[in-house]
Coordinates of C-alpha atoms in Angstrom, one line a residue:
M1 CA 14.7 7.2 5.0
P2 CA 15.8 10.4 4.7
I3 CA 15.8 11.3 0.4
T4 CA 17.4 14.5 0.0
Q5 CA 16.1 14.7 -3.9
R6 CA 12.6 14.2 -4.9
S7 CA 14.2 13.8 -8.7
G8 CA 16.1 11.0 -7.3
L9 CA 13.2 9.2 -5.8
S10 CA 11.3 9.6 -9.5
R11 CA 14.1 7.9 -11.1
I12 CA 14.5 5.3 -8.7
A13 CA 10.6 4.8 -9.1
A14 CA 10.9 5.0 -12.9
S15 CA 13.5 2.1 -12.8
T16 CA 11.0 0.0 -10.4
V17 CA 7.8 0.7 -12.2
A18 CA 9.6 -0.4 -15.5
V19 CA 11.2 -3.6 -13.8
A20 CA 8.2 -4.6 -11.7
L21 CA 5.1 -3.5 -13.5
G22 CA 6.5 -3.6 -17.3
A23 CA 5.5 0.2 -17.3
T24 CA 6.8 2.3 -20.4
A25 CA 6.3 5.6 -18.8
L26 CA 6.2 6.9 -15.3
T27 CA 3.5 9.5 -14.1
A28 CA 4.8 12.1 -11.5
C29 CA 4.1 10.9 -8.0
G30 CA 1.4 12.2 -6.6
S31 CA -0.4 13.3 -9.9
S32 CA -3.9 15.5 -9.1
D33 CA -5.4 13.9 -12.2
G34 CA -9.3 13.3 -11.4
D35 CA -9.1 15.6 -8.1
S36 CA -11.4 18.0 -9.9
E37 CA -14.1 15.3 -9.9
A38 CA -14.1 15.5 -6.3
D39 CA -16.1 18.7 -6.0
S40 CA -18.3 18.1 -9.1
G41 CA -21.0 16.1 -7.1
P42 CA -21.2 13.0 -4.6
V43 CA -17.9 11.1 -4.4
S44 CA -17.7 7.3 -3.6
L45 CA -14.4 6.2 -2.7
T46 CA -13.2 2.3 -1.8
Y47 CA -10.9 1.6 1.2
W48 CA -8.8 -1.5 1.7
T49 CA -7.6 -2.2 5.3
W50 CA -7.3 -5.2 7.5
T51 CA -8.3 -3.3 10.6
P52 CA -11.1 -5.1 12.5
G53 CA -14.3 -2.9 13.1
M54 CA -13.2 -0.4 10.5
D55 CA -16.8 -0.5 9.0
K56 CA -18.1 0.7 12.2
V57 CA -15.7 3.8 12.2
V58 CA -16.4 4.7 9.0
D59 CA -19.9 4.7 9.3
L60 CA -19.2 7.9 11.4
W61 CA -17.7 9.5 8.6
N62 CA -20.6 8.4 6.2
K63 CA -23.3 9.5 8.5
G64 CA -21.4 12.8 9.7
Q65 CA -18.6 14.7 7.9
G66 CA -18.8 12.6 4.6
K67 CA -22.6 12.9 4.1
K68 CA -22.2 16.6 4.6
D69 CA -19.4 16.7 1.9
Q70 CA -21.1 13.8 -0.3
I71 CA -18.1 11.7 0.2
T72 CA -19.2 8.2 0.8
V73 CA -16.5 5.6 1.7
T74 CA -16.9 1.8 1.3
V75 CA -14.8 -0.6 3.3
K76 CA -13.3 -3.7 1.7
K77 CA -11.6 -5.9 4.4
Q78 CA -8.3 -7.5 3.3
A79 CA -5.3 -9.5 4.2
S80 CA -2.3 -7.6 5.8
G81 CA 1.3 -7.8 5.3
D82 CA 3.2 -8.7 1.8
T83 CA -0.4 -10.5 0.7
L84 CA -1.9 -6.7 0.6
I85 CA 0.8 -5.0 -0.8
T86 CA 1.3 -7.7 -3.8
K87 CA -2.5 -7.0 -4.4
I88 CA -2.2 -3.3 -4.3
L89 CA 0.4 -3.5 -7.0
T90 CA -1.5 -5.8 -9.1
A91 CA -4.4 -4.0 -9.1
H92 CA -2.6 -0.6 -9.7
K93 CA -0.6 -2.5 -12.7
A94 CA -4.3 -2.9 -14.3
G95 CA -5.3 1.0 -13.1
K96 CA -7.9 -0.4 -10.6
A97 CA -6.4 0.2 -7.3
P98 CA -9.0 1.6 -4.5
D99 CA -9.2 4.8 -3.8
L100 CA -7.3 4.5 -0.1
V101 CA -5.3 1.5 1.1
Q102 CA -4.0 0.8 4.8
A103 CA 0.0 0.5 4.4
E104 CA 2.6 -0.7 6.9
Y105 CA 5.2 2.0 7.3
Q106 CA 7.9 -0.1 6.0
A107 CA 5.9 -0.6 2.6
L108 CA 5.6 2.7 1.9
P109 CA 8.6 2.7 -0.1
T110 CA 7.6 0.2 -2.3
L111 CA 4.3 1.4 -3.2
V112 CA 5.9 4.7 -4.1
S113 CA 8.7 3.6 -5.7
N114 CA 5.8 1.7 -7.8
D115 CA 3.9 5.1 -8.4
A116 CA 1.2 3.5 -6.6
L117 CA 0.8 6.5 -4.0
A118 CA -0.3 9.9 -4.4
D119 CA 1.3 12.9 -2.7
I120 CA -1.3 14.5 -0.5
S121 CA 0.6 17.1 1.1
K122 CA -1.8 19.9 -0.2
N123 CA -4.8 18.1 0.7
V124 CA -4.4 17.1 4.2
G125 CA -4.5 20.7 6.3
D126 CA -2.4 20.6 9.3
A127 CA -2.3 16.9 9.8
K128 CA 1.5 17.3 10.6
S129 CA 1.1 19.0 13.8
K130 CA -0.9 16.1 15.3
F131 CA 2.1 13.7 15.0
A132 CA 5.5 13.2 16.4
D133 CA 8.2 14.2 14.0
G134 CA 9.6 10.9 14.0
V135 CA 6.3 9.4 12.8
W136 CA 5.3 11.7 10.5
Q137 CA 8.4 11.2 8.7
Q138 CA 7.6 7.6 7.9
T139 CA 4.9 9.0 5.8
T140 CA 7.0 11.2 3.9
L141 CA 10.3 9.2 3.4
G142 CA 12.1 12.2 4.2
T143 CA 10.9 14.4 1.1
D144 CA 8.4 17.2 1.0
A145 CA 5.8 14.8 -0.3
V146 CA 3.4 13.2 2.1
Y147 CA 2.4 9.7 1.0
A148 CA -0.1 8.8 3.4
V149 CA -1.3 9.7 6.9
P150 CA 0.1 8.0 10.1
Q151 CA -2.8 5.8 11.6
D152 CA -0.9 3.6 14.7
I153 CA 1.9 3.4 16.0
G154 CA 3.9 0.7 18.0
P155 CA 6.7 2.8 20.1
M156 CA 8.9 0.3 22.0
M157 CA 9.3 0.1 25.6
F158 CA 10.7 -2.4 28.6
Y159 CA 8.1 -4.8 30.3
Y160 CA 9.2 -6.5 33.6
R161 CA 7.7 -8.4 36.4
Q162 CA 7.7 -6.1 39.7
D163 CA 7.4 -8.4 42.3
L164 CA 10.1 -10.7 40.9
F165 CA 12.5 -7.7 40.1
K166 CA 11.9 -7.1 43.9
K167 CA 12.2 -10.6 44.7
Y168 CA 16.0 -11.1 42.9
G169 CA 17.0 -7.4 43.9
L170 CA 16.9 -6.5 40.6
T171 CA 17.0 -2.6 39.4
V172 CA 15.1 -1.7 36.3
P173 CA 18.1 -1.2 33.8
T174 CA 18.1 2.6 32.1
T175 CA 20.7 1.8 29.9
W176 CA 21.6 -1.4 27.8
D177 CA 24.8 -2.0 29.4
E178 CA 22.5 -2.0 33.0
F179 CA 20.2 -4.2 31.1
A180 CA 23.4 -6.9 30.3
E181 CA 24.1 -6.8 33.7
T182 CA 20.6 -7.3 34.9
A183 CA 20.3 -10.5 32.9
R184 CA 23.7 -11.8 34.3
A185 CA 22.8 -11.0 37.9
L186 CA 19.6 -12.7 37.9
K187 CA 21.3 -15.9 35.9
K188 CA 23.7 -15.7 39.2
K189 CA 20.3 -15.8 41.6
S190 CA 18.4 -18.4 39.6
S191 CA 20.1 -20.2 37.0
D192 CA 17.1 -21.4 35.4
T193 CA 15.5 -17.9 34.9
D194 CA 16.1 -15.7 32.1
L195 CA 15.6 -12.3 31.8
T196 CA 14.7 -12.6 28.2
T197 CA 15.2 -13.8 25.1
F198 CA 16.6 -13.0 21.7
S199 CA 13.7 -14.0 19.2
A200 CA 14.8 -14.4 15.7
N201 CA 11.0 -15.0 14.4
D202 CA 10.1 -11.1 14.4
S203 CA 12.2 -9.1 12.5
G204 CA 10.3 -6.2 13.2
L205 CA 11.7 -6.2 17.0
F206 CA 15.3 -6.6 15.6
A207 CA 14.5 -3.4 13.2
G208 CA 13.0 -1.2 15.9
L209 CA 16.2 -1.6 18.2
A210 CA 18.5 -1.0 15.3
Q211 CA 16.1 2.1 14.6
Q212 CA 16.6 3.3 18.3
A213 CA 20.5 2.9 17.9
G214 CA 20.3 5.2 14.8
A215 CA 20.3 2.7 12.1
Q216 CA 19.5 4.0 8.4
W217 CA 19.1 0.5 6.5
W218 CA 18.1 2.4 3.3
T219 CA 19.0 5.6 2.0
T220 CA 19.7 7.4 -1.5
E221 CA 22.6 8.6 -2.9
G222 CA 21.5 10.9 -6.2
D223 CA 19.5 8.5 -8.2
K224 CA 20.8 5.1 -6.3
W225 CA 19.8 3.2 -3.3
K226 CA 22.4 3.1 -0.4
V227 CA 22.0 -0.3 1.8
G228 CA 23.2 0.2 5.3
I229 CA 21.9 -2.7 7.3
N230 CA 25.4 -3.7 8.6
D231 CA 26.0 -0.2 9.4
T232 CA 28.0 0.9 12.7
A233 CA 24.7 1.4 14.8
T234 CA 23.0 -1.9 13.6
K235 CA 26.4 -4.1 14.0
K236 CA 26.2 -2.7 17.6
V237 CA 22.8 -4.0 18.1
A238 CA 23.7 -7.4 16.7
D239 CA 26.8 -7.8 18.7
F240 CA 25.0 -6.9 22.2
W241 CA 22.3 -9.5 21.6
G242 CA 24.5 -12.1 20.0
G243 CA 27.1 -11.8 23.2
L244 CA 24.0 -12.4 25.4
V245 CA 22.9 -15.0 23.7
K246 CA 26.4 -16.7 23.4
E247 CA 27.4 -16.4 27.2
G248 CA 24.0 -17.9 27.8
A249 CA 22.9 -14.4 30.0
I250 CA 19.7 -14.6 28.4
D251 CA 17.5 -17.4 26.6
N252 CA 17.9 -18.0 22.5
Q253 CA 14.0 -19.1 22.1
P254 CA 11.6 -17.6 19.5
M255 CA 8.7 -16.0 20.8
Y256 CA 5.0 -16.7 20.4
T257 CA 5.3 -20.2 21.2
P258 CA 3.7 -22.3 23.9
A259 CA 7.1 -22.7 25.6
W260 CA 7.3 -18.9 25.5
N261 CA 4.2 -18.5 26.6
K262 CA 4.5 -20.9 29.7
A263 CA 8.0 -19.1 30.5
L264 CA 6.1 -15.7 30.9
N265 CA 3.5 -17.2 32.7
T266 CA 5.2 -19.2 35.4
G267 CA 8.1 -16.6 36.1
K268 CA 10.8 -18.3 33.9
Q269 CA 11.1 -15.1 31.9
I270 CA 10.8 -11.8 33.8
A271 CA 11.1 -9.5 31.3
W272 CA 10.1 -8.7 27.4
V273 CA 11.3 -5.7 25.3
S274 CA 8.2 -5.2 23.1
A275 CA 6.0 -2.2 22.3
V276 CA 2.7 -0.5 23.4
W277 CA 0.8 -3.4 22.0
A278 CA 2.1 -5.8 24.6
P279 CA -0.5 -5.8 27.2
G280 CA -2.9 -7.8 24.5
T281 CA -0.7 -10.4 24.0
L282 CA 0.9 -10.7 27.5
T283 CA -3.2 -11.4 28.5
T284 CA -3.0 -14.4 26.4
A285 CA 0.2 -15.5 26.8
A286 CA 0.5 -15.3 30.8
P287 CA -2.8 -14.9 32.3
D288 CA -2.0 -16.1 36.0
T289 CA 0.4 -12.9 35.9
K290 CA -1.9 -10.1 35.4
G291 CA -1.4 -7.0 37.6
K292 CA 2.4 -8.2 38.3
W293 CA 3.8 -6.3 35.3
A294 CA 5.1 -2.6 34.6
M295 CA 6.2 -0.8 31.8
A296 CA 9.3 1.6 31.5
P297 CA 11.1 2.9 28.8
L298 CA 13.6 1.0 26.6
P299 CA 17.1 1.0 27.9
Q300 CA 19.3 3.2 26.3
W301 CA 22.6 3.0 24.7
T302 CA 24.0 6.2 26.4
A303 CA 23.0 7.4 29.6
G304 CA 20.7 10.3 29.4
E305 CA 19.6 9.8 26.2
N306 CA 15.9 9.3 25.7
K307 CA 15.0 7.5 22.2
T308 CA 12.8 4.6 21.3
G309 CA 12.4 2.5 18.2
S310 CA 9.1 1.5 16.8
W311 CA 7.6 -2.3 16.4
G312 CA 4.5 -1.8 13.9
G313 CA 2.1 0.4 13.1
S314 CA 0.5 1.4 9.7
S315 CA -0.9 4.3 7.9
T316 CA -3.7 5.7 5.2
A317 CA -2.7 6.5 1.7
V318 CA -4.2 7.6 -1.2
T319 CA -3.9 5.7 -4.8
T320 CA -2.2 7.4 -7.6
D321 CA -5.6 5.5 -9.6
S322 CA -8.0 7.3 -7.4
K323 CA -10.1 9.9 -9.5
H324 CA -10.7 11.8 -6.3
Q325 CA -7.6 12.1 -4.6
E326 CA -8.6 15.3 -2.7
A327 CA -11.5 13.7 -1.4
A328 CA -10.1 10.3 -0.4
A329 CA -7.2 12.7 1.2
K330 CA -9.6 14.5 3.4
F331 CA -11.2 11.2 4.5
A332 CA -7.8 10.1 5.4
A333 CA -7.0 13.0 7.5
W334 CA -10.5 13.0 9.2
L335 CA -10.1 9.1 10.2
N336 CA -6.6 9.7 11.8
T337 CA -6.8 13.2 13.4
D338 CA -10.7 13.7 14.4
D339 CA -11.0 13.1 18.0
A340 CA -14.5 11.0 17.5
A341 CA -12.7 8.8 14.7
L342 CA -9.6 8.2 16.8
Q343 CA -11.7 7.2 19.8
A344 CA -13.8 4.7 17.5
L345 CA -10.5 3.3 16.6
A346 CA -9.4 2.8 19.9
K347 CA -12.5 1.1 20.9
E348 CA -13.7 -0.9 17.5
S349 CA -10.2 -1.6 16.6
G350 CA -7.9 -1.8 19.8
I351 CA -5.3 0.4 18.1
Y352 CA -2.8 2.9 19.7
P353 CA -3.1 6.1 17.7
A354 CA -0.3 7.7 16.0
A355 CA -2.1 11.1 16.6
T356 CA -0.8 12.6 20.1
N357 CA -4.0 14.1 20.8
A358 CA -5.6 10.9 21.3
Q359 CA -3.0 9.1 23.4
T360 CA -4.3 10.1 26.7
S361 CA -7.9 10.9 26.0
G362 CA -11.1 8.7 26.1
A363 CA -10.1 5.0 25.8
F364 CA -6.5 6.0 27.3
T365 CA -7.0 8.0 30.5
T366 CA -7.2 4.6 32.1
P367 CA -4.5 1.6 32.0
P368 CA -5.0 -1.4 30.2
D369 CA -6.8 -4.0 32.7
Y370 CA -4.0 -6.4 32.4
F371 CA -1.7 -3.1 33.8
S372 CA -4.3 -2.1 36.2
N373 CA -1.9 -1.5 38.8
Q374 CA 0.2 0.9 36.8
A375 CA -2.2 3.8 36.3
D376 CA 0.2 6.2 34.4
F377 CA 0.7 3.4 31.7
Y378 CA -0.9 5.5 28.8
A379 CA 0.8 8.7 30.1
K380 CA 3.9 7.1 30.0
A381 CA 3.5 5.8 26.7
S382 CA 2.3 8.9 25.4
E383 CA 5.7 10.4 26.5
I384 CA 8.1 7.7 25.3
A385 CA 6.1 7.6 21.9
K386 CA 7.1 11.5 21.4
T387 CA 10.8 9.9 21.4
T388 CA 10.6 7.7 18.5
A389 CA 13.6 7.7 16.3
P390 CA 13.3 8.4 12.6
S391 CA 13.0 5.0 10.2
A392 CA 14.8 4.3 6.9
W393 CA 13.0 2.0 5.1
G394 CA 13.3 1.0 1.5
P395 CA 11.8 -0.8 -1.3
N396 CA 12.8 -4.6 -0.5
V397 CA 11.9 -4.7 3.3
N398 CA 10.6 -8.2 2.5
V399 CA 13.8 -9.4 1.5
A400 CA 15.8 -8.3 4.5
Y401 CA 13.0 -9.8 6.8
T402 CA 13.2 -13.3 5.4
T403 CA 16.7 -13.4 5.5
F404 CA 16.8 -11.9 9.1
K405 CA 14.7 -15.0 10.2
D406 CA 16.9 -17.4 8.5
A407 CA 20.2 -16.0 9.2
F408 CA 19.3 -15.1 12.7
G409 CA 17.2 -17.9 13.4
A410 CA 20.4 -20.1 12.8
A411 CA 22.7 -17.9 14.7
A412 CA 20.6 -17.6 17.8
K413 CA 20.0 -21.5 17.6
N414 CA 23.7 -22.2 17.6
K415 CA 24.8 -19.3 19.6
S416 CA 27.0 -18.1 16.7
D417 CA 28.1 -14.9 15.3
F418 CA 25.6 -12.3 14.7
T419 CA 27.7 -10.1 13.0
A420 CA 28.0 -12.9 10.2
A421 CA 24.3 -13.0 10.1
L422 CA 24.0 -9.4 9.7
D423 CA 26.2 -9.5 6.8
K424 CA 24.2 -12.2 4.8
M425 CA 20.9 -9.5 5.6
Q426 CA 23.2 -7.1 3.7
D427 CA 24.3 -9.2 1.0
D428 CA 20.7 -10.8 -0.1
T429 CA 19.0 -7.0 0.4
V430 CA 21.8 -5.5 -2.1
A431 CA 21.6 -8.5 -4.6
D432 CA 17.8 -8.3 -4.4
L433 CA 17.6 -4.5 -5.4
K434 CA 20.3 -5.3 -8.3
K435 CA 18.0 -8.1 -9.5
Q436 CA 15.0 -5.9 -9.2
G437 CA 17.0 -3.5 -11.5
F438 CA 17.8 -0.6 -9.0
G439 CA 20.7 1.3 -9.0
V440 CA 22.8 0.6 -5.8
S441 CA 25.6 2.9 -4.3
E442 CA 28.2 0.7 -3.2

């Protein structure tokens, strides 16, 4: 979300705090109140996270750098998604948010606009150099501030059954036009086989595809939010997938169902637009096809381009309630840039690290077991990750995502107009911003 005026963001934040939390005044985002306490003796920090195995990773800090710096971190396991965001905001309203929180990238604007996250730009050293520009941008919201340190990412890519592509004489598509032609060609050769499905039960997939196309769903104009969910780039994506569904070139069933698993496992669906974490899903969904899949870059809208979207990922942020923001920021930077920490995160938590220095080392020098046939899996994934397009998140992503599931769910099922569903997303998101008291630029 490119925000060109930090003063505009502050005014937006003030409006949100007043409406959502009943606050009467706004402390400057990134307040350093209490930072001096971080240097006055032993410090104890609390970290809310849902990542499995995080306690083992934090133990490395507590026994190493943390012991040296007299900074101890305690992990408190939490639920993820909207449940955690609500809990953080509730705690912040009472001035009792933890020192550190794990937050998905799309949740950062909500937390920042509620003045819940500190600007840690002065306390994370050269962390920026460890991340691709498109990844780092998600934690700055396009400002000079830094509201979190990237932890894991989900660069998108194209997965396909090598054996069945060969059987049906198909070529891996490099553009979306080729993708459509591949889907049609497969239908002509095997009418009961689908290249893939359009799934309306995961809004993150659609958001990532729109991101790749250059969508800017939330931006600001002065002190107002501007919503562009039905912008030209996203309409192009919606029309493309809606057209394929309407003509029957691809399936219209949701993912993560027994029927979807069976289609993947039996070769009735032979490709999947997904992200770097797909091997784990395929291992469970299609166990009989291990070693038969391969990964390639996402098709492009224009031949010769090299961009991808992002589906998933999270960051480590420091709250404005923390009395030890400097110490907390130091830990956040260590957790997501230190080689030993990153390898521990890969081993204990199974994440794909956002830091580029970890994407081809340690656990990522050999391919996932499911993709043992593709030796360069992680080398290719790392190159794709570098091409992640900038994102543009806003303070009510949850509303847009909910409407997507409802409107696009109906459109996919009925093979009706995807553009109308997109307009519904736009209208609902704008209406919700106004209801919350945000200024909205029409």
